[in-house]
Short mmCIF file of C-alpha atoms and ligand atoms in Angstrom, two decimals:
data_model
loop_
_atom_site.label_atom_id
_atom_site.label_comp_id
_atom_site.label_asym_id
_atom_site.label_seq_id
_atom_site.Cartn_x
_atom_site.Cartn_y
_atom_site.Cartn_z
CA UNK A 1 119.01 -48.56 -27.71
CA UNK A 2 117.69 -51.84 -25.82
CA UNK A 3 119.87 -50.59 -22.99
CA UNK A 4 117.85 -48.06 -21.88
CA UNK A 5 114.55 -50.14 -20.85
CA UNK A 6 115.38 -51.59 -17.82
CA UNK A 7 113.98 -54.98 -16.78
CA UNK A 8 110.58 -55.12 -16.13
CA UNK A 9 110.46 -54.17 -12.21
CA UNK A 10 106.78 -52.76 -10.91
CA UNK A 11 106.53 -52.47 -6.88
CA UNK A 12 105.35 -54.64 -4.82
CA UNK A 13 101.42 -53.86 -4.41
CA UNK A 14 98.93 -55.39 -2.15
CA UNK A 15 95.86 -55.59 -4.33
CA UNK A 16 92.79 -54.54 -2.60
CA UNK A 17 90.34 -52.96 -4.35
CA UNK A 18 87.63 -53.82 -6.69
CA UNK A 19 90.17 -55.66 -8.93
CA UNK A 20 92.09 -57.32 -10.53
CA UNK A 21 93.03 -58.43 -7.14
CA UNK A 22 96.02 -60.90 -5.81
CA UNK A 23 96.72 -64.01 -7.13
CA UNK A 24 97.34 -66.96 -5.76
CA UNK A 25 101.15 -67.91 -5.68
CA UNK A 26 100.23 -71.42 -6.81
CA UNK A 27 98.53 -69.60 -10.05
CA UNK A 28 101.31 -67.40 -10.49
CA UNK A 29 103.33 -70.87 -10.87
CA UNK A 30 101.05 -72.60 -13.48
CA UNK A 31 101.73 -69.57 -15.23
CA UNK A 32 105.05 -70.31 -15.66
CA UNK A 33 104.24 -73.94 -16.74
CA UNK A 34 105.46 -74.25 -21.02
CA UNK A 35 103.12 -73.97 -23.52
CA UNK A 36 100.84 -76.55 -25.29
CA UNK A 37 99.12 -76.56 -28.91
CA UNK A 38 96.29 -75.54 -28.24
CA UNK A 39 94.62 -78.85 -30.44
CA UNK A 40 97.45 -80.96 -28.30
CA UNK A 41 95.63 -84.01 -26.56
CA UNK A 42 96.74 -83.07 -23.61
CA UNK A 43 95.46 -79.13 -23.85
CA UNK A 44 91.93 -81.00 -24.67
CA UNK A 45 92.48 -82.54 -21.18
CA UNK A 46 93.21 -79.54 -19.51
CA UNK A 47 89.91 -77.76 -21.21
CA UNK A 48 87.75 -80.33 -20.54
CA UNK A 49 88.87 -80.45 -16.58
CA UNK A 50 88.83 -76.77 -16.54
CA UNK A 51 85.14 -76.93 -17.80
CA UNK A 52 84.19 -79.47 -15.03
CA UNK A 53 85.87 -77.36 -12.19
CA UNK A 54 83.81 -74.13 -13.76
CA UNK A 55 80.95 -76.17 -13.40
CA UNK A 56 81.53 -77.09 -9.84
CA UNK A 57 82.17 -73.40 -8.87
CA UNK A 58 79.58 -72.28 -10.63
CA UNK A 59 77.08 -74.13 -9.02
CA UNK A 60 75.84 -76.19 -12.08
CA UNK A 61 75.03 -78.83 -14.48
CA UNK A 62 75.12 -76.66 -17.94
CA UNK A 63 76.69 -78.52 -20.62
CA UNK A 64 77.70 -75.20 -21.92
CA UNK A 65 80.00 -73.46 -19.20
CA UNK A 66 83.44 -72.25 -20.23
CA UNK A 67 85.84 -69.21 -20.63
CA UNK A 68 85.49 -67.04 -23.82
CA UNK A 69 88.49 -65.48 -24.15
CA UNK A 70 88.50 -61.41 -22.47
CA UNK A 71 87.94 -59.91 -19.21
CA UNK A 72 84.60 -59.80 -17.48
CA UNK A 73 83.09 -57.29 -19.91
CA UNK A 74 83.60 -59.77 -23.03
CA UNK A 75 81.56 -62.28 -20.72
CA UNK A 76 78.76 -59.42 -20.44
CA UNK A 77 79.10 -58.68 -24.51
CA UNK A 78 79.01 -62.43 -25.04
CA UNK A 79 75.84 -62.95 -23.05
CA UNK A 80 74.01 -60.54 -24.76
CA UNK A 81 75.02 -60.30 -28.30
CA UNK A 82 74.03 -64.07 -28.43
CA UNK A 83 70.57 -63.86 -26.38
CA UNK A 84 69.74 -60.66 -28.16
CA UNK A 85 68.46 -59.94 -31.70
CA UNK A 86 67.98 -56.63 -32.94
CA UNK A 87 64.14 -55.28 -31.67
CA UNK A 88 64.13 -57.90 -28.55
CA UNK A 89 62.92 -56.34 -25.41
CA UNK A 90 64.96 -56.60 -22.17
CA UNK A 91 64.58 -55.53 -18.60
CA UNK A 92 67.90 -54.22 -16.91
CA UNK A 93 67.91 -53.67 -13.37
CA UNK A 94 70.17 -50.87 -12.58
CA UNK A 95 71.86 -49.64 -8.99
CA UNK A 96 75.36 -49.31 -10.04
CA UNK A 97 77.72 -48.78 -13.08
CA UNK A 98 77.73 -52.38 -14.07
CA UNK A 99 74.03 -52.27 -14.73
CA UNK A 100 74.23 -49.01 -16.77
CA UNK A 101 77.47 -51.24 -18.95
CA UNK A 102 74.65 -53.61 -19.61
CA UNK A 103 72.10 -51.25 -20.53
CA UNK A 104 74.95 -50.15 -22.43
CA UNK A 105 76.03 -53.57 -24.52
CA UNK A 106 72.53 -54.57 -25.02
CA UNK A 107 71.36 -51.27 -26.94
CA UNK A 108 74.26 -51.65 -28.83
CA UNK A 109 73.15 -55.17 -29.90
CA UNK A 110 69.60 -53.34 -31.05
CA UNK A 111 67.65 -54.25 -27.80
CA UNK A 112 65.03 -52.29 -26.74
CA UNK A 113 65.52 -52.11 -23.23
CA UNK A 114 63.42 -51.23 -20.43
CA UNK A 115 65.58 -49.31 -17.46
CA UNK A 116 64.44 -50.33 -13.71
CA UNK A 117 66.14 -48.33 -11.52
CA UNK A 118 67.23 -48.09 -7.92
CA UNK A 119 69.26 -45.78 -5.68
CA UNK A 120 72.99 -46.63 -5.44
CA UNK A 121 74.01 -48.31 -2.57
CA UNK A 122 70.50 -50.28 -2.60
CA UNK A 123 69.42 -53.55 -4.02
CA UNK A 124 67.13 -53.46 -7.12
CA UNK A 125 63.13 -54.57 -5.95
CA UNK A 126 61.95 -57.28 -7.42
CA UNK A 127 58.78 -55.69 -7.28
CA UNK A 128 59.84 -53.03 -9.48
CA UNK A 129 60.59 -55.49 -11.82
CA UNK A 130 57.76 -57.50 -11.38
CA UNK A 131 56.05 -54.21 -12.49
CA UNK A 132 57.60 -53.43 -15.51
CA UNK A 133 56.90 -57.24 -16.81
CA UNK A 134 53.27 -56.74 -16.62
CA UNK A 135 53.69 -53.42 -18.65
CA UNK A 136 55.51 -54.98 -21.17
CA UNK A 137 54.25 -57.84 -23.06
CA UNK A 138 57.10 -60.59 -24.47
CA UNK A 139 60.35 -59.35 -22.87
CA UNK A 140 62.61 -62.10 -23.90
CA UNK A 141 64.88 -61.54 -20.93
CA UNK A 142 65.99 -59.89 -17.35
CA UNK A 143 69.57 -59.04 -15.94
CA UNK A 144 70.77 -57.92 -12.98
CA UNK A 145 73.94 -57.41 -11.25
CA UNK A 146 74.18 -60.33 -8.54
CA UNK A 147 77.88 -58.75 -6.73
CA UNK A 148 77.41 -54.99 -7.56
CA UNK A 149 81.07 -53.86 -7.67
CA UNK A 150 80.67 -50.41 -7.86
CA UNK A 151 78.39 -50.01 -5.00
CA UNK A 152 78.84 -53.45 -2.61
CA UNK A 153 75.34 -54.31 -3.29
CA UNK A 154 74.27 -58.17 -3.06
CA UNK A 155 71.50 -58.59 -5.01
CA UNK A 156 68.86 -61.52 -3.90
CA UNK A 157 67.69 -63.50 -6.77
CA UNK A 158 65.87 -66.51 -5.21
CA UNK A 159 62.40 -64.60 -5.75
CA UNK A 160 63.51 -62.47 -8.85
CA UNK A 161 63.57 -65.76 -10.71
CA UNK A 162 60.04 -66.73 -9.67
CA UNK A 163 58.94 -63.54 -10.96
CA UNK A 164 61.03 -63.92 -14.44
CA UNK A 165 60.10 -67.04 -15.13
CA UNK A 166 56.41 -66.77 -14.65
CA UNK A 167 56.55 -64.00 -17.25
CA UNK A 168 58.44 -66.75 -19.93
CA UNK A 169 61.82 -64.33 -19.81
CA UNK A 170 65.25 -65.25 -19.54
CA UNK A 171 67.31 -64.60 -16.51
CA UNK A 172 70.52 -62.96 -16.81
CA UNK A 173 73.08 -62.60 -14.06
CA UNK A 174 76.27 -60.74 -14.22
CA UNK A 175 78.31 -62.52 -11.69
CA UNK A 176 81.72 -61.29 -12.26
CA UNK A 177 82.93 -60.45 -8.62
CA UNK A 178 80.32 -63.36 -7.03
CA UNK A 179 82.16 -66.41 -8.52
CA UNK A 180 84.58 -67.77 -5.91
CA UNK A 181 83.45 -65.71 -3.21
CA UNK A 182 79.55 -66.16 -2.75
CA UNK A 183 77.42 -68.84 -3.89
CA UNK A 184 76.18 -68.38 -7.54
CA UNK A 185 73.67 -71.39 -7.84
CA UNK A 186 73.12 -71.35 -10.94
CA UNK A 187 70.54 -74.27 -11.02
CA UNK A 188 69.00 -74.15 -8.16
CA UNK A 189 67.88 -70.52 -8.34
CA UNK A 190 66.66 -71.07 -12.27
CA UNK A 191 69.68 -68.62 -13.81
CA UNK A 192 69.43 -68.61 -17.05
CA UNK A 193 73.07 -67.15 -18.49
CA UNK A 194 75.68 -66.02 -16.44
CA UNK A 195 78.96 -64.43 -16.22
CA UNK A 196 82.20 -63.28 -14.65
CA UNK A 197 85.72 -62.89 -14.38
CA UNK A 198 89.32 -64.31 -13.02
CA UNK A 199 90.50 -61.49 -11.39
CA UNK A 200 88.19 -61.17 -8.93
CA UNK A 201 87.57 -63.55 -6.58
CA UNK A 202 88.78 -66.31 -8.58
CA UNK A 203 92.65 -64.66 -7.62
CA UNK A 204 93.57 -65.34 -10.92
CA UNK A 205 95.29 -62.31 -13.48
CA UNK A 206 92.23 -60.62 -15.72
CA UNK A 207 91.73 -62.36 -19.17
CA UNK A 208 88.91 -64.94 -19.31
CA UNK A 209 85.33 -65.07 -18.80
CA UNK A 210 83.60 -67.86 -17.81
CA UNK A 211 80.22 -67.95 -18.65
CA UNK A 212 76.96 -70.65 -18.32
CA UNK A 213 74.19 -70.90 -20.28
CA UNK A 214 71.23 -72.89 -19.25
CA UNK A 215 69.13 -75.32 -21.71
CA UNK A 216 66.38 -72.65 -21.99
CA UNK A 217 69.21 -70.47 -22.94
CA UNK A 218 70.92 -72.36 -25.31
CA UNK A 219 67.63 -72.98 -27.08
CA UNK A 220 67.29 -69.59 -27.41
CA UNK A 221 69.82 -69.08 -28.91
CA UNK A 222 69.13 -71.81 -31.50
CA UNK A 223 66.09 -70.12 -32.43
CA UNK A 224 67.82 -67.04 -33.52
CA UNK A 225 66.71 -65.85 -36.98
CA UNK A 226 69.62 -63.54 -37.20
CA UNK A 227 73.44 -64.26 -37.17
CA UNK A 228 74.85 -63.25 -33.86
CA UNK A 229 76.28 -59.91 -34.80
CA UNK A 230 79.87 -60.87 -33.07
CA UNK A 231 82.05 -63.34 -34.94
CA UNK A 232 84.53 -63.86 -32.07
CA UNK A 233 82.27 -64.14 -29.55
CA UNK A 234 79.54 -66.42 -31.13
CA UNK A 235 78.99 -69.04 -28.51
CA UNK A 236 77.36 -71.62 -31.54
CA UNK A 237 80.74 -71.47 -32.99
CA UNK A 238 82.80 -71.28 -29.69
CA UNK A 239 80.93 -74.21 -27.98
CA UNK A 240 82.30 -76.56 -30.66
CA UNK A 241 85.74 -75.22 -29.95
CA UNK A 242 85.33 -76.06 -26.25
CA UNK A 243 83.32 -79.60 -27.25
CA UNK A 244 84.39 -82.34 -28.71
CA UNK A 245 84.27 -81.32 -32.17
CA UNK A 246 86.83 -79.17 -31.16
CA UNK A 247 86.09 -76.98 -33.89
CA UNK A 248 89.53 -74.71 -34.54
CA UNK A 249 87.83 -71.00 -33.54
CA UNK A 250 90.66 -69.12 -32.03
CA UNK A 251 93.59 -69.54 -30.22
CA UNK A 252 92.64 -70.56 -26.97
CA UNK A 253 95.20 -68.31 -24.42
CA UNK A 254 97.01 -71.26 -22.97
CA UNK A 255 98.38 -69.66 -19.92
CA UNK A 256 95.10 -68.35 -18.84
CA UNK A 257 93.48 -71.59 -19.12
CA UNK A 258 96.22 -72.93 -16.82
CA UNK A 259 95.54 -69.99 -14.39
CA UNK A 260 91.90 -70.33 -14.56
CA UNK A 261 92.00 -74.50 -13.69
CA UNK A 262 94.17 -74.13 -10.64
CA UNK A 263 92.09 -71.13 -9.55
CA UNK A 264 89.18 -73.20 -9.94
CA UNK A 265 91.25 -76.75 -8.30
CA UNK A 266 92.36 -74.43 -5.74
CA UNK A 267 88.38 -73.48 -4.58
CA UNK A 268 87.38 -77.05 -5.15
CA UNK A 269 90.53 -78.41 -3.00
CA UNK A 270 89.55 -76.03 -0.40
CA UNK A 271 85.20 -76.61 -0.20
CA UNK A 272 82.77 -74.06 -1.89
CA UNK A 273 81.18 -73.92 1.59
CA UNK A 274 84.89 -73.15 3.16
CA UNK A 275 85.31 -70.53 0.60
CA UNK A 276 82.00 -68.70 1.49
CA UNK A 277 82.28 -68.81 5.10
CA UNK A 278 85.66 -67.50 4.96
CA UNK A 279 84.80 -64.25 2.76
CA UNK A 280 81.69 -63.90 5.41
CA UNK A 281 84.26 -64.15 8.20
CA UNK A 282 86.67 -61.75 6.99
CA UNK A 283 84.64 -59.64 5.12
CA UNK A 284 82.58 -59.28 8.46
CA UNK A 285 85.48 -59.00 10.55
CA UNK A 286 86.49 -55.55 7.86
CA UNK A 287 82.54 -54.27 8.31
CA UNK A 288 83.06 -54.37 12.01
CA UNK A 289 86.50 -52.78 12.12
CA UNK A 290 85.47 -50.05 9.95
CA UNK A 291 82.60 -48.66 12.19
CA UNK A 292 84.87 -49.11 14.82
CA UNK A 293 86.60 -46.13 13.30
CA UNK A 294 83.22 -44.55 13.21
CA UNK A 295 83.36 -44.97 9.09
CA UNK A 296 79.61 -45.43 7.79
CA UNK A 297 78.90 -48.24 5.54
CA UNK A 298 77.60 -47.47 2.06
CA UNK A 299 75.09 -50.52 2.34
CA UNK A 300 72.91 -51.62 4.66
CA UNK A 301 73.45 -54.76 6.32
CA UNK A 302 71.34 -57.31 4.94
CA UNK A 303 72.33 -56.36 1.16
CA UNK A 304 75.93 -55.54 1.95
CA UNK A 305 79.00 -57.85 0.19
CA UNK A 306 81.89 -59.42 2.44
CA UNK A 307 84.41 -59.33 -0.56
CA UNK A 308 83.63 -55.99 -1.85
CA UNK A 309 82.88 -52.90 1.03
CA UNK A 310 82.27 -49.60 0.32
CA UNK A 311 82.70 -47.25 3.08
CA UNK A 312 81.61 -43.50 2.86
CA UNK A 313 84.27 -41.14 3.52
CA UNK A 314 84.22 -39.15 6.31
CA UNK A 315 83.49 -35.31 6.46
CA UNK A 316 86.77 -33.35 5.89
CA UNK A 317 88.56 -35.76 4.50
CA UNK A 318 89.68 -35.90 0.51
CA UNK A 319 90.00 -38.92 -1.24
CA UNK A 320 92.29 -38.92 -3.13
CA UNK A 321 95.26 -38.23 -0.90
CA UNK A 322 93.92 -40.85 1.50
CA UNK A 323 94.42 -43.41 -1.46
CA UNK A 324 97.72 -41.94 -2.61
CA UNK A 325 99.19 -42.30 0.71
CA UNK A 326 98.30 -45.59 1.33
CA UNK A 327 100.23 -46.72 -1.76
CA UNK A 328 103.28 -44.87 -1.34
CA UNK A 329 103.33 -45.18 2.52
CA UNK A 330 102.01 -49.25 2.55
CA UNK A 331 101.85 -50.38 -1.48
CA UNK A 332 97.99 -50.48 -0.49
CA UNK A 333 95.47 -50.46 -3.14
CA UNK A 334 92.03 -49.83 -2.35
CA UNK A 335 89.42 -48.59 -4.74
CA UNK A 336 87.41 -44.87 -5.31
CA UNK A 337 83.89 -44.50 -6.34
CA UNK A 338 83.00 -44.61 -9.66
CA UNK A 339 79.98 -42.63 -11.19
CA UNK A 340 77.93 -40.82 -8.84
CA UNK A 341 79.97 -42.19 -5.99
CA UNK A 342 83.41 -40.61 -7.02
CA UNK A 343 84.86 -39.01 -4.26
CA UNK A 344 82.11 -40.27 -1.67
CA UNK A 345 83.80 -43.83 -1.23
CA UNK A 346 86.21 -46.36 -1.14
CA UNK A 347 86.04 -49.60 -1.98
CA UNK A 348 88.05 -52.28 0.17
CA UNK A 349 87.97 -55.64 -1.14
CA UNK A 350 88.69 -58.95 0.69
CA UNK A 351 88.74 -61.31 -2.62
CA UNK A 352 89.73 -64.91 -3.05
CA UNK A 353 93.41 -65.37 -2.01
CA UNK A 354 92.78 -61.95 0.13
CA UNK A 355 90.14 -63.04 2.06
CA UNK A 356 92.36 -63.59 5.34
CA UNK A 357 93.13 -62.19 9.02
CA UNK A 358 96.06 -60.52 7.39
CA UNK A 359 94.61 -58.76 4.77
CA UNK A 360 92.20 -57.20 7.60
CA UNK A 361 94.38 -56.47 10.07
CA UNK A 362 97.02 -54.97 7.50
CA UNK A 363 94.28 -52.81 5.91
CA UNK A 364 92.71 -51.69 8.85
CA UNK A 365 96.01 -50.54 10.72
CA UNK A 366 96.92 -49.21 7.64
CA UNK A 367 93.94 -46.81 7.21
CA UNK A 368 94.16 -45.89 10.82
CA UNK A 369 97.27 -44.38 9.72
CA UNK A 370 96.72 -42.97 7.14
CA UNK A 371 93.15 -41.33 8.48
CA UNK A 372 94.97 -39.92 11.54
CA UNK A 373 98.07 -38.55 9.44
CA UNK A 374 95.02 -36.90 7.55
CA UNK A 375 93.49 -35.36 10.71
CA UNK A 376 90.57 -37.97 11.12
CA UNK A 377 90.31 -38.72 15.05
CA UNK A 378 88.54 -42.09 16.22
CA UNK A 379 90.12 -44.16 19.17
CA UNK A 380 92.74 -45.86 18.28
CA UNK A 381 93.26 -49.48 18.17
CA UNK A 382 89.41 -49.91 18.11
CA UNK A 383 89.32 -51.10 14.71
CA UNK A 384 91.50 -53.99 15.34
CA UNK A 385 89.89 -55.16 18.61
CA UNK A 386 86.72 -55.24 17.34
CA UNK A 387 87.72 -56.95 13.61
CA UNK A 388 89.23 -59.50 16.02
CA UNK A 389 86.39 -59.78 18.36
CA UNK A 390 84.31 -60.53 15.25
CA UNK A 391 86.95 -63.05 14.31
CA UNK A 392 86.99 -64.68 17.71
CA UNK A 393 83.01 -64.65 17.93
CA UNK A 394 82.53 -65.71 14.51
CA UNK A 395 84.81 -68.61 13.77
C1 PLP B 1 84.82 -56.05 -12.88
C2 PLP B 1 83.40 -56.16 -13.27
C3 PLP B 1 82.97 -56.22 -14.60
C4 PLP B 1 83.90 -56.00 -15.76
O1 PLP B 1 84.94 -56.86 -15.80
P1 PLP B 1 86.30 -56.47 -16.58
O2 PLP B 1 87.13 -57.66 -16.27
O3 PLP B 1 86.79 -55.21 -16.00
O4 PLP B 1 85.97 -56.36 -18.02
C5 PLP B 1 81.64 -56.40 -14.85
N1 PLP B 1 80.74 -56.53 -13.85
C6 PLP B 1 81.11 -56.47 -12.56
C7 PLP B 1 80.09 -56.62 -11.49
C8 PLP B 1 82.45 -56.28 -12.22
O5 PLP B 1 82.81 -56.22 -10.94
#
C-alpha cells in the first residue's frame, strides 16, 4: 500500500511569523552532511566548537553554555526544574504568554511564585518588581521575558539586574527569540541563566535549546538538597555529557548540532554588531512601512522589537481571512495573536536569515494586497516608499 503516500512534497512557504522561521540555505546543507557517533572524536570537536560559537553569540564567558536537546520550552523547563526546589520563592514578570508558560513550569516544579504583572503590549517595571522583593523576604530568583514573542515587547534589563541582585536573587532571562537578533549580554548585564531557541532568529529548524548558566547559577544548583525532579534534563548530569568527561547521557541529535554550529559560524562570520544593526534596519524599515498604511503598532516605540512586530488590525477587517489569503495568494506566513490578543494582531517577523530588503518589501506589497482585496483603503504604494526611505536614511 506504500504506493499511495506520495513523496514528501509541502509548498513552498515564506516563513514569517513568530516561528520557526527560514533557514539559512547553508544550514539546510549541513543538514544533509552524514552522521557521526555521537562519542566519535570528531563529534567531540564539533560540540566543543559549537559550545564556543554559543558562547560568542550569547554574549559570554559561562563555562556552562550548550544545547539541551528540545525546542525553546525544554530550555525554559531546564532552567527552572534545576534552579528550583520544591517551596523556593520566585518572582515572574508577566506581559505576555511566555511569562504566564513560566509561571506555568515553575509551579509545576513546586515554586511558590509571586506574579508581577503588566498590560500586554507593555514592558514589565522594574519598579514593580523592585516592590514585590521588599515584600518578600529570600526569593531565590527573578525571570522575565527579554524578546516577548507574543506581544513584540523588548524588555530592558540593564537596571532590573541592579535591583535583583541587591536583593541576593537569581536572574532569569528567557531569551528564545533575542539570540541572533538583539544583543543578549549575558555578562555584562549580570544574567544569571538564560535561554532560547534555533528557530528563531538563529534561522535554524526547531529542536535545541541553548542555554547559559552563570557561576552564581551553577552554584546554586550545587547546593540543591533535592534531586532535580527531571532526569533528562538535569544539567549536573548533562554538563558532563557536553564536558570532557563526556559522560554518555543521551543521544546527542547529530544533525541539529550541525545546524546549530553553522547557524552560530554563520552570525560570527557575519559580526554580532552586523547582525543587530541589520534586524534594527529592517525591522525599522517594516515599523515605518506599516504606519504608512495607517496600521497602529501594538508597542510603543522605545520597547518595540525589530524582529518580531505586532501590528493591531484595523477596524473592519477579520483576521483570519487576511492570513489565509496571504498564504494561498503569496505562501506568506505571518502570525495571529495569541491569548488576549487573538484576533487583535498579527505578528510579522523579520528573523535571522529574514531580516532583509526583500523580506520587507515582499511582505509589505503583499499585505497591501491583500488589505485592499479585503476592503482596507490607505494610499497605495506608501508603504514601500517610506520602508525604503527608512532604508535609504538609515543605512
Ligand atoms: C518560541 C518561544 C518559546 C517557546 O519555544 P518553543 O521552541 O516553541 O518551545 C518560549 N519563549 C519565547 C519568548 C518564544 O518566542
Amino acid at each position: 500500500m506504500i504506493g499511495l503516500y506520495k513523496e514528501l512534497n509541502p509548498p513552498n512557504r515564506v516563513l514569517m511569523g513568530p516561528g520557526p522561521s527560514d533557514v539559512h540555505p547553508s544550514v539546510l546543507r549541513s543538514m544533509s552532511i552524514p552522521l557521526l557517533g555521537h562519542l566519535d572524536p570528531a563529534f567531540l570537536e564539533i560540540m566543543n566548537e559549537t559550545m564556543d560559537l554559543l558562547r560568542k553569540v550569547y554574549q559570554t564567558e559561562n563555562k556552562v553554555t550548550l544545547a539541551m536537546s528540545g525546542t525553546g520550552s525544554a530550555g525554559m523547563e531546564t532552567i527552572f526544574v534545576n534552579l528550583v526546589e520544591p517551596g523556593d520563592k520566585v518572582i515572574i514578570g508577566v506581559n505576555g504568554l511566555f511569562g504566564q508558560r513560566m509561571v506555568d513550569v515553575a509551579s509545576r516544579c513546586g515554586a511558590e511564585v509571586i506574579q508581577v504583572d503588566a498590560p500586554w503590549g507593555e514592558i514589565v517595571p522594574p519598579e514593580k518588581i523592585k516592590d514585590a522583593l521588599k515584600q518578600h523576604k529570600e526569593v531565590k530568583l527573578v525571570a522575565v521575558v527579554h524578546s516577548e514573542t507574543s506581544t513584540g515587547v523588548r524588555q530592558p534589563l540593564e537596571e532590573l539586574s541592579e535591583i535583583i541582585h541587591a536583593h541576593g536573587a537569581l536572574f532569569v532571562c528567557d531569551m528564545v527569540t533575542s539570540i541572533g537578533g538583539i544583543p543578549t549580554k549575558i555578562d555584562e548585564y549580570g544574567i544569571d541563566a538564560a535561554y532560547s531557541g534555533t528557530q528563531k532568529c538563529l534561522s535554524a529548524p526547531p529542536g535545541l535549546a541553548p542555554v547559559t548558566l552563570s557561576t552564581r547559577a551553577v552554584e546554586a544548583l550545587s547546593r540543591r538538597k533535592s534531586k532535580v525532579q527531571s532526569w533528562y534534563l538535569d544539567l549536573s548530569m548533562i554538563q558532563s555529557y557536553w564536558s570532557e568527561e563526556r559522560f554518555y547521557h543521551h543521544t546527542a541529535p547529530i544533525t541539529m548540532v550541525y545546524s546549530l554550529r553553522e547557524a552560530l559560524r554563520l552570525i560570527v562570520h557575519e559580526g554580532l554588531e552586523n547582525v543587530f544593526k541589520r534586524h534594527a534596519l529592517y525591522g525599522g524599515a517594516l515599523h515605518a512601512g506599516l504606519q504608512a498604511m495607517d496600521l497602529e503598532l501594538l508597542v510603543k516605540n522605545e520597547h518595540r522589537l525589530h524582529q518580531l512586530t505586532a501590528v493591531c488590525i484595523p477596524k473592519g477587517i477579520d483576521d483570519l481571512p487576511v492570513r489565509r489569503r496571504l498564504l494561498q495568494k503569496y505562501g506568506l506566513e505571518i502570525g495571529g495573536g495569541l491569548g488576549e490578543l487573538k484576533g487583535q494582531i498579527w505578528r510579522i517577523g523579520l528573523m535571522g536569515y529574514n531580516a532583509r530588503q526583500e523580506n520587507v518589501t515582499f511582505a509589505l506589497a503583499a499585505l497591501e494586497d491583500v488589505l485592499r482585496e479585503q476592503g482596507y483603503h490607505f494610499i497605495s504604494g506608501a508603504a514601500l516608499e517610506a520602508a525604503n526611505r527608512f532604508i535609504r536614511e538609515n543605512e
